[in-house]
Amino acid sequence: MTNTVMPTYGRLDVAFVSGKGVWLTDTQGNQYLDALSGIAVCNLGHSHPAITKAICEQAGTLMHTSNIYQIPLQTQLADKLTELSAMEQVFFCNSGAEANEAAIKIARKYGHSKGIDKPVIIVMDGSFHGRTLATLTATGNPKVHAGFEPLVPGFVRVPYNDLDALRMAVSHWPEAVAIMLEPVQAEGGIKIPDQDYLAGVRSLCTQRKLLMMLDEVQTGIARTGEWFCVQHNEGVLPDVMTLAKALGNGMPIGACLVSGAAVGVLEAGNHGSTFGGNPLACKVALTVLETIETDNILQNVKTLNAQMVRGFEQALAGQDGVKQIRAAGFIFGIELKIPCTELVQQALNKGLLINVTADKVIRLLPPLVINADEAKQIVKTVSDLVIDFLASQTIENVA
Ligand SMILES: Cc1ncc(COP(=O)(O)O)c(C=O)c1O
């Protein structure tokens, strides 16, 4: 059989035909507990009735006009997002990479407005910002760069969670205009910075008139138990914040939010997107935000985060091969001392969808609507798999 799809992904040998809540069904009728949410997208689970209704009604009313006309649903969504985030304005697009492209363009134009001809954006080791040329350049992973050189100029990189390194870079680069980072590095291995890190980045940006640009593509929309991960840090407001993934629960939509010095940088004709912010995507995103409120999702994340972390700590206590258990709301990382990518297939065989990132970190991103029993089931299945996996390894490997 000829393969007409470009092989840009290493795919598991399973195809899902339907989903309901946190469960997916494959072509053979087997059921799987989804502990990945399509990589932090389906935060409200699959086929949520409110989302399905919004899609059907809006598709039957009006899907697309153009950004050359007024789009009231876009305005409503921008109003809601700015109310929830305390940001001021929103540009809509269709994905995380596009939202970050908008952020990068804002940083450059902000630099030019200050007379800096070759603006520099400071980015982080271990980061992930997307696969377009500028966002893959911003991404701190050599595997993502390989084969696509020459990369885009105007980026310098520092270690994550290191305020001294950041201060040095800012002093070394007078052309620096922005610092771009994730509040938790998810693709990079569930790296959670120190409690004072984001506040430190904020005050450095304020002192040096740099834009603080937060990529909340994976952490945003209630994933960490607040609407946006930055809200765990009282008083910290970025100048630019990017969203996508769970904003549409599967309907493609991205957003780049601005406040303070970043407001007004982009003017008519500077940026655009044919599909960005169309009535269908905006209606769905509005329904996602309403549902998170009405279904008390933030509380569910907080309660079950604590239960799951406790469950993992108890079940994996004394396992020498486990390096660390980390969690930010419903982003769970279990770091082993050895590579463990085969656990993805082993979990699939047991009817559970998980992921391994940075080779050694089991990553769980369950839908935010799971209940206590489903949370327990995830903890038990993953812990049993880890224990069996470590027991099957030689002592030297694990030590
Ligand atoms: C933090 C972060 N930024 C950006 C992206 C890119 O988003 P997209 O795949 O929608 O372009 C991702 C995707 O995983 C991400 O996790």
Short mmCIF file of C-alpha atoms and ligand atoms in Angstrom, two decimals:
data_model
loop_
_atom_site.label_atom_id
_atom_site.label_comp_id
_atom_site.label_asym_id
_atom_site.label_seq_id
_atom_site.Cartn_x
_atom_site.Cartn_y
_atom_site.Cartn_z
CA MET A 1 0.00 0.00 0.00
CA THR A 2 1.44 3.43 -0.90
CA ASN A 3 1.58 5.81 1.97
CA THR A 4 0.13 9.11 0.84
CA VAL A 5 0.53 10.82 4.23
CA MET A 6 4.01 12.30 4.78
CA PRO A 7 5.74 10.33 7.50
CA THR A 8 6.39 13.32 9.78
CA TYR A 9 5.11 11.42 12.82
CA GLY A 10 6.09 8.08 14.32
CA ARG A 11 2.58 6.71 14.83
CA LEU A 12 1.31 3.96 17.08
CA ASP A 13 -0.63 1.20 15.35
CA VAL A 14 -4.08 2.18 16.57
CA ALA A 15 -6.87 4.34 15.13
CA PHE A 16 -9.75 5.71 17.14
CA VAL A 17 -13.21 5.97 15.69
CA SER A 18 -15.14 7.57 18.53
CA GLY A 19 -14.76 9.17 21.92
CA LYS A 20 -17.03 9.94 24.85
CA GLY A 21 -15.78 11.81 27.89
CA VAL A 22 -12.36 10.45 28.81
CA TRP A 23 -12.79 7.23 26.81
CA LEU A 24 -11.79 6.47 23.22
CA THR A 25 -12.87 3.48 21.10
CA ASP A 26 -10.65 2.01 18.38
CA THR A 27 -11.55 0.34 15.06
CA GLN A 28 -11.77 -3.05 16.81
CA GLY A 29 -14.14 -1.78 19.49
CA ASN A 30 -11.46 -1.70 22.23
CA GLN A 31 -11.78 1.06 24.82
CA TYR A 32 -8.95 3.26 26.10
CA LEU A 33 -8.75 5.65 29.02
CA ASP A 34 -7.30 8.83 27.56
CA ALA A 35 -4.62 10.25 29.88
CA LEU A 36 -3.24 12.54 27.18
CA SER A 37 -6.21 14.57 25.83
CA GLY A 38 -4.75 14.66 22.32
CA ILE A 39 -1.70 16.36 23.93
CA ALA A 40 -3.47 18.87 26.15
CA VAL A 41 -6.22 19.69 23.63
CA CYS A 42 -9.43 17.89 24.67
CA ASN A 43 -9.48 19.32 28.20
CA LEU A 44 -13.27 18.81 28.36
CA GLY A 45 -12.96 15.25 27.07
CA HIS A 46 -14.35 13.90 23.83
CA SER A 47 -17.76 14.73 22.34
CA HIS A 48 -18.69 17.04 25.21
CA PRO A 49 -22.41 17.73 24.61
CA ALA A 50 -22.05 21.51 25.00
CA ILE A 51 -19.19 21.62 22.49
CA THR A 52 -20.95 19.34 20.02
CA LYS A 53 -24.08 21.50 20.25
CA ALA A 54 -22.08 24.71 19.74
CA ILE A 55 -20.36 23.26 16.66
CA CYS A 56 -23.60 21.99 15.12
CA GLU A 57 -25.55 25.17 15.76
CA GLN A 58 -22.81 27.52 14.57
CA ALA A 59 -21.98 25.35 11.52
CA GLY A 60 -25.65 25.58 10.59
CA THR A 61 -25.66 29.36 11.05
CA LEU A 62 -22.34 30.82 9.85
CA MET A 63 -18.87 29.32 9.75
CA HIS A 64 -16.68 31.86 8.07
CA THR A 65 -16.82 35.38 6.72
CA SER A 66 -13.49 37.21 6.72
CA ASN A 67 -11.43 39.44 8.93
CA ILE A 68 -12.22 42.27 6.54
CA TYR A 69 -15.66 42.36 8.23
CA GLN A 70 -16.81 42.73 11.83
CA ILE A 71 -17.02 39.37 13.64
CA PRO A 72 -19.10 39.80 16.81
CA LEU A 73 -18.25 36.32 18.17
CA GLN A 74 -14.55 37.21 17.86
CA THR A 75 -15.14 40.36 19.89
CA GLN A 76 -17.06 38.38 22.52
CA LEU A 77 -14.24 35.84 22.78
CA ALA A 78 -11.60 38.58 23.02
CA ASP A 79 -13.68 40.25 25.77
CA LYS A 80 -13.89 37.00 27.70
CA LEU A 81 -10.20 36.11 27.32
CA THR A 82 -9.06 39.57 28.37
CA GLU A 83 -11.43 39.49 31.36
CA LEU A 84 -10.06 36.11 32.49
CA SER A 85 -6.40 36.96 31.90
CA ALA A 86 -6.24 40.71 32.64
CA MET A 87 -4.57 41.12 29.24
CA GLU A 88 -5.87 43.89 26.95
CA GLN A 89 -6.19 42.75 23.33
CA VAL A 90 -6.19 39.54 21.30
CA PHE A 91 -5.09 38.45 17.83
CA PHE A 92 -6.68 35.18 16.69
CA CYS A 93 -5.02 32.50 14.58
CA ASN A 94 -5.25 28.73 14.23
CA SER A 95 -2.45 27.04 16.18
CA GLY A 96 0.20 27.43 18.84
CA ALA A 97 3.01 27.99 16.38
CA GLU A 98 1.04 30.76 14.70
CA ALA A 99 0.27 32.39 18.03
CA ASN A 100 4.00 32.35 18.80
CA GLU A 101 4.82 33.72 15.33
CA ALA A 102 2.56 36.66 16.16
CA ALA A 103 4.42 37.10 19.47
CA ILE A 104 7.80 37.06 17.70
CA LYS A 105 6.62 39.62 15.17
CA ILE A 106 5.34 41.83 17.99
CA ALA A 107 8.75 41.63 19.72
CA ARG A 108 10.60 42.57 16.55
CA LYS A 109 8.29 45.45 15.71
CA TYR A 110 8.48 46.66 19.31
CA GLY A 111 12.28 46.66 18.92
CA HIS A 112 12.13 48.59 15.66
CA SER A 113 9.84 51.16 17.29
CA LYS A 114 12.64 51.74 19.83
CA GLY A 115 15.24 52.16 17.06
CA ILE A 116 16.71 48.66 17.36
CA ASP A 117 17.37 47.43 13.80
CA LYS A 118 18.36 43.87 14.71
CA PRO A 119 16.20 42.96 17.69
CA VAL A 120 17.13 39.92 19.76
CA ILE A 121 14.67 37.66 21.59
CA ILE A 122 16.00 35.70 24.56
CA VAL A 123 14.68 32.11 24.60
CA MET A 124 15.27 29.08 26.80
CA ASP A 125 17.13 25.79 26.65
CA GLY A 126 14.66 22.90 26.56
CA SER A 127 11.78 25.03 25.30
CA PHE A 128 9.17 24.11 22.70
CA HIS A 129 7.38 26.79 20.70
CA GLY A 130 6.33 25.09 17.45
CA ARG A 131 7.50 23.90 14.05
CA THR A 132 7.42 26.95 11.80
CA LEU A 133 10.84 28.40 11.01
CA ALA A 134 10.82 31.15 13.62
CA THR A 135 9.19 29.02 16.33
CA LEU A 136 11.51 26.07 15.71
CA THR A 137 14.42 28.49 16.02
CA ALA A 138 12.98 29.68 19.34
CA THR A 139 12.63 26.03 20.41
CA GLY A 140 15.53 24.83 22.56
CA ASN A 141 15.92 21.34 21.16
CA PRO A 142 18.68 20.55 18.62
CA LYS A 143 16.60 17.64 17.21
CA VAL A 144 13.93 20.13 16.13
CA HIS A 145 16.55 22.31 14.38
CA ALA A 146 18.41 19.51 12.59
CA GLY A 147 18.16 19.75 8.81
CA PHE A 148 16.44 23.13 8.78
CA GLU A 149 19.44 25.43 9.05
CA PRO A 150 19.98 28.28 8.43
CA LEU A 151 17.79 29.14 11.38
CA VAL A 152 16.12 32.53 11.80
CA PRO A 153 18.52 35.16 13.21
CA GLY A 154 17.75 37.22 16.29
CA PHE A 155 17.43 34.58 19.01
CA VAL A 156 19.80 33.90 21.91
CA ARG A 157 19.37 31.09 24.37
CA VAL A 158 19.86 30.80 28.13
CA PRO A 159 19.29 27.98 30.64
CA TYR A 160 15.70 27.77 31.95
CA ASN A 161 14.96 28.65 35.56
CA ASP A 162 18.22 30.58 35.94
CA LEU A 163 17.68 34.27 36.69
CA ASP A 164 21.42 35.02 36.88
CA ALA A 165 21.96 33.65 33.37
CA LEU A 166 19.03 35.72 32.17
CA ARG A 167 20.40 38.90 33.77
CA MET A 168 23.79 38.27 32.16
CA ALA A 169 22.23 37.73 28.75
CA VAL A 170 20.20 40.93 29.05
CA SER A 171 23.35 42.89 29.94
CA HIS A 172 25.30 41.24 27.14
CA TRP A 173 22.70 41.93 24.44
CA PRO A 174 21.71 45.60 24.25
CA GLU A 175 19.53 44.65 21.26
CA ALA A 176 17.39 42.37 23.47
CA VAL A 177 13.70 43.26 23.15
CA ALA A 178 11.89 40.32 24.71
CA ILE A 179 12.16 37.19 26.83
CA MET A 180 10.07 34.29 25.56
CA LEU A 181 9.39 31.28 27.76
CA GLU A 182 6.91 28.69 28.96
CA PRO A 183 5.70 28.91 32.58
CA VAL A 184 6.22 25.12 32.76
CA GLN A 185 8.28 23.35 30.08
CA ALA A 186 5.99 20.49 29.14
CA GLU A 187 7.51 19.06 25.94
CA GLY A 188 10.92 19.69 27.50
CA GLY A 189 10.24 17.16 30.29
CA ILE A 190 7.73 18.75 32.71
CA LYS A 191 10.22 21.27 34.08
CA ILE A 192 8.60 23.42 36.75
CA PRO A 193 10.59 26.55 37.61
CA ASP A 194 11.25 27.86 41.13
CA GLN A 195 8.38 29.71 42.76
CA ASP A 196 10.02 33.14 42.32
CA TYR A 197 11.25 32.62 38.74
CA LEU A 198 8.40 34.18 36.77
CA ALA A 199 8.24 37.14 39.14
CA GLY A 200 12.00 37.56 38.60
CA VAL A 201 11.56 37.46 34.83
CA ARG A 202 8.76 40.01 35.10
CA SER A 203 10.79 42.46 37.14
CA LEU A 204 13.83 42.11 34.85
CA CYS A 205 11.59 42.77 31.83
CA THR A 206 10.07 45.82 33.53
CA GLN A 207 13.48 47.22 34.55
CA ARG A 208 15.01 46.74 31.09
CA LYS A 209 11.87 47.54 29.06
CA LEU A 210 11.74 44.07 27.53
CA LEU A 211 8.54 42.27 26.62
CA MET A 212 7.78 39.27 28.81
CA MET A 213 6.27 36.75 26.38
CA LEU A 214 4.69 33.67 27.95
CA ASP A 215 3.87 30.64 25.84
CA GLU A 216 0.78 29.17 27.54
CA VAL A 217 -0.15 27.01 24.56
CA GLN A 218 0.05 23.84 26.65
CA THR A 219 -0.39 25.25 30.16
CA GLY A 220 -3.30 27.60 29.46
CA ILE A 221 -7.09 27.08 29.63
CA ALA A 222 -7.26 25.58 33.15
CA ARG A 223 -4.66 22.85 32.56
CA THR A 224 -2.71 23.72 35.73
CA GLY A 225 -5.70 24.54 37.97
CA GLU A 226 -5.83 28.27 37.15
CA TRP A 227 -7.10 29.73 33.89
CA PHE A 228 -3.51 30.45 32.93
CA CYS A 229 -0.43 29.01 34.61
CA VAL A 230 1.04 32.47 35.26
CA GLN A 231 -1.88 33.11 37.63
CA HIS A 232 -0.19 30.89 40.21
CA ASN A 233 2.21 33.85 40.57
CA GLU A 234 0.37 36.73 42.18
CA GLY A 235 0.95 40.08 40.53
CA VAL A 236 2.78 38.71 37.48
CA LEU A 237 1.24 39.80 34.19
CA PRO A 238 3.10 39.14 30.93
CA ASP A 239 3.16 41.60 28.03
CA VAL A 240 2.39 38.84 25.55
CA MET A 241 0.68 35.50 26.17
CA THR A 242 0.00 32.81 23.58
CA LEU A 243 -2.77 30.20 23.64
CA ALA A 244 -4.02 27.41 21.37
CA LYS A 245 -4.56 23.68 22.05
CA ALA A 246 -7.39 23.49 24.62
CA LEU A 247 -8.92 26.83 23.65
CA GLY A 248 -11.00 24.99 21.04
CA ASN A 249 -11.08 21.52 22.67
CA GLY A 250 -10.17 20.15 19.22
CA MET A 251 -11.48 22.96 17.02
CA PRO A 252 -8.30 24.64 15.71
CA ILE A 253 -7.85 28.09 17.22
CA GLY A 254 -4.88 30.03 18.56
CA ALA A 255 -4.60 33.41 20.23
CA CYS A 256 -1.91 35.96 20.98
CA LEU A 257 -2.86 38.28 23.85
CA VAL A 258 -1.10 41.55 24.61
CA SER A 259 -0.98 44.03 27.45
CA GLY A 260 1.07 47.06 28.47
CA ALA A 261 3.93 47.91 26.13
CA ALA A 262 2.85 45.28 23.61
CA VAL A 263 -0.54 46.93 22.98
CA GLY A 264 -0.71 48.85 19.71
CA VAL A 265 2.54 47.42 18.31
CA LEU A 266 0.77 45.61 15.47
CA GLU A 267 -1.27 47.92 13.27
CA ALA A 268 -3.62 47.34 10.32
CA GLY A 269 -1.78 45.48 7.59
CA ASN A 270 1.03 44.19 9.85
CA HIS A 271 -0.35 40.71 10.44
CA GLY A 272 -3.26 38.49 9.54
CA SER A 273 -4.80 35.06 9.08
CA THR A 274 -7.56 33.99 6.70
CA PHE A 275 -9.19 31.55 9.12
CA GLY A 276 -8.09 33.19 12.38
CA GLY A 277 -11.00 33.96 14.69
CA ASN A 278 -13.79 32.81 12.41
CA PRO A 279 -17.31 32.56 13.87
CA LEU A 280 -17.19 28.75 14.22
CA ALA A 281 -13.88 28.62 16.09
CA CYS A 282 -14.85 31.56 18.31
CA LYS A 283 -18.25 30.09 19.20
CA VAL A 284 -16.59 26.83 20.22
CA ALA A 285 -13.89 28.60 22.26
CA LEU A 286 -16.54 30.70 24.03
CA THR A 287 -18.41 27.50 24.88
CA VAL A 288 -15.19 25.90 26.17
CA LEU A 289 -14.63 28.84 28.54
CA GLU A 290 -18.27 28.86 29.70
CA THR A 291 -18.19 25.10 30.32
CA ILE A 292 -15.00 25.34 32.39
CA GLU A 293 -16.84 27.85 34.57
CA THR A 294 -20.19 26.07 34.83
CA ASP A 295 -18.66 22.62 35.43
CA ASN A 296 -16.29 23.89 38.14
CA ILE A 297 -13.31 22.47 36.29
CA LEU A 298 -10.61 24.46 38.09
CA GLN A 299 -11.66 22.88 41.39
CA ASN A 300 -11.65 19.39 39.88
CA VAL A 301 -8.06 19.90 38.70
CA LYS A 302 -6.94 21.12 42.11
CA THR A 303 -8.64 18.28 44.01
CA LEU A 304 -7.56 15.46 41.74
CA ASN A 305 -4.03 16.84 41.29
CA ALA A 306 -3.47 16.40 45.01
CA GLN A 307 -5.06 12.93 44.97
CA MET A 308 -3.01 11.74 41.99
CA VAL A 309 0.32 13.10 43.25
CA ARG A 310 -0.29 11.37 46.60
CA GLY A 311 -1.24 8.18 44.76
CA PHE A 312 1.93 8.18 42.65
CA GLU A 313 4.15 8.99 45.62
CA GLN A 314 2.69 6.12 47.62
CA ALA A 315 2.68 3.57 44.79
CA LEU A 316 6.22 4.41 43.62
CA ALA A 317 7.82 4.92 47.05
CA GLY A 318 11.09 3.01 47.29
CA GLN A 319 11.47 2.58 43.51
CA ASP A 320 15.14 3.43 42.93
CA GLY A 321 14.60 3.85 39.22
CA VAL A 322 12.18 6.75 39.73
CA LYS A 323 14.09 10.03 39.79
CA GLN A 324 11.25 12.47 40.52
CA ILE A 325 7.48 12.91 40.37
CA ARG A 326 6.45 16.40 39.24
CA ALA A 327 3.07 17.97 38.66
CA ALA A 328 1.56 21.32 37.77
CA GLY A 329 -2.20 20.79 38.00
CA PHE A 330 -3.03 18.17 35.37
CA ILE A 331 0.46 18.12 33.82
CA PHE A 332 2.12 15.12 35.45
CA GLY A 333 5.70 14.04 34.86
CA ILE A 334 7.27 10.90 36.28
CA GLU A 335 10.98 11.02 35.51
CA LEU A 336 12.81 7.70 35.46
CA LYS A 337 16.57 7.29 35.58
CA ILE A 338 16.54 5.39 32.28
CA PRO A 339 14.88 5.90 28.88
CA CYS A 340 11.37 4.47 28.93
CA THR A 341 9.71 5.24 25.58
CA GLU A 342 8.47 1.62 25.30
CA LEU A 343 6.05 2.35 28.14
CA VAL A 344 3.81 4.18 25.66
CA GLN A 345 3.07 0.92 23.78
CA GLN A 346 2.85 -1.08 27.00
CA ALA A 347 0.27 1.35 28.37
CA LEU A 348 -1.66 1.21 25.10
CA ASN A 349 -1.76 -2.60 25.42
CA LYS A 350 -3.41 -2.07 28.80
CA GLY A 351 -5.95 0.39 27.41
CA LEU A 352 -4.32 3.60 28.62
CA LEU A 353 -3.01 6.49 26.51
CA ILE A 354 0.15 8.12 27.86
CA ASN A 355 3.24 9.76 26.42
CA VAL A 356 6.96 9.86 27.17
CA THR A 357 8.86 13.10 26.59
CA ALA A 358 12.57 13.90 26.82
CA ASP A 359 13.14 10.08 26.64
CA LYS A 360 12.82 9.50 30.37
CA VAL A 361 9.75 11.43 31.50
CA ILE A 362 6.32 9.79 31.49
CA ARG A 363 3.92 12.59 30.65
CA LEU A 364 0.25 12.52 31.61
CA LEU A 365 -2.20 15.21 30.49
CA PRO A 366 -5.60 13.78 31.42
CA PRO A 367 -8.80 15.55 30.41
CA LEU A 368 -9.75 17.98 33.16
CA VAL A 369 -13.14 16.26 33.50
CA ILE A 370 -11.91 12.92 34.85
CA ASN A 371 -13.51 11.71 38.06
CA ALA A 372 -11.84 10.29 41.17
CA ASP A 373 -12.19 6.65 40.01
CA GLU A 374 -10.65 7.41 36.63
CA ALA A 375 -7.83 9.29 38.36
CA LYS A 376 -7.19 6.25 40.56
CA GLN A 377 -7.22 3.98 37.54
CA ILE A 378 -4.59 6.13 35.80
CA VAL A 379 -2.38 6.14 38.89
CA LYS A 380 -2.65 2.37 39.34
CA THR A 381 -2.05 1.43 35.71
CA VAL A 382 0.91 3.79 35.28
CA SER A 383 2.48 2.84 38.63
CA ASP A 384 2.15 -0.91 37.91
CA LEU A 385 3.72 -0.40 34.48
CA VAL A 386 6.62 1.56 35.97
CA ILE A 387 7.23 -1.03 38.67
CA ASP A 388 7.20 -3.93 36.17
CA PHE A 389 9.36 -1.98 33.72
CA LEU A 390 11.98 -1.15 36.35
CA ALA A 391 11.97 -4.73 37.62
CA SER A 392 12.72 -5.96 34.09
CA GLN A 393 15.82 -3.74 33.82
CA THR A 394 19.30 -4.74 34.90
CA ILE A 395 20.46 -3.32 38.24
CA GLU A 396 23.26 -1.28 36.56
CA ASN A 397 20.77 0.43 34.28
CA VAL A 398 18.51 1.55 37.08
CA ALA A 399 21.15 2.51 39.69
C1 LIG B 1 4.30 25.20 24.66
C2 LIG B 1 3.94 24.95 23.23
N1 LIG B 1 4.03 25.96 22.35
C3 LIG B 1 3.70 25.81 21.06
C4 LIG B 1 3.28 24.60 20.57
C5 LIG B 1 2.94 24.45 19.12
O1 LIG B 1 1.58 24.38 18.98
P1 LIG B 1 0.93 23.87 17.59
O2 LIG B 1 1.30 22.43 17.45
O3 LIG B 1 -0.53 24.10 17.77
O4 LIG B 1 1.53 24.71 16.51
C6 LIG B 1 3.17 23.51 21.45
C7 LIG B 1 2.74 22.19 20.96
O5 LIG B 1 2.95 21.18 21.56
C8 LIG B 1 3.51 23.69 22.82
O6 LIG B 1 3.43 22.70 23.69
#
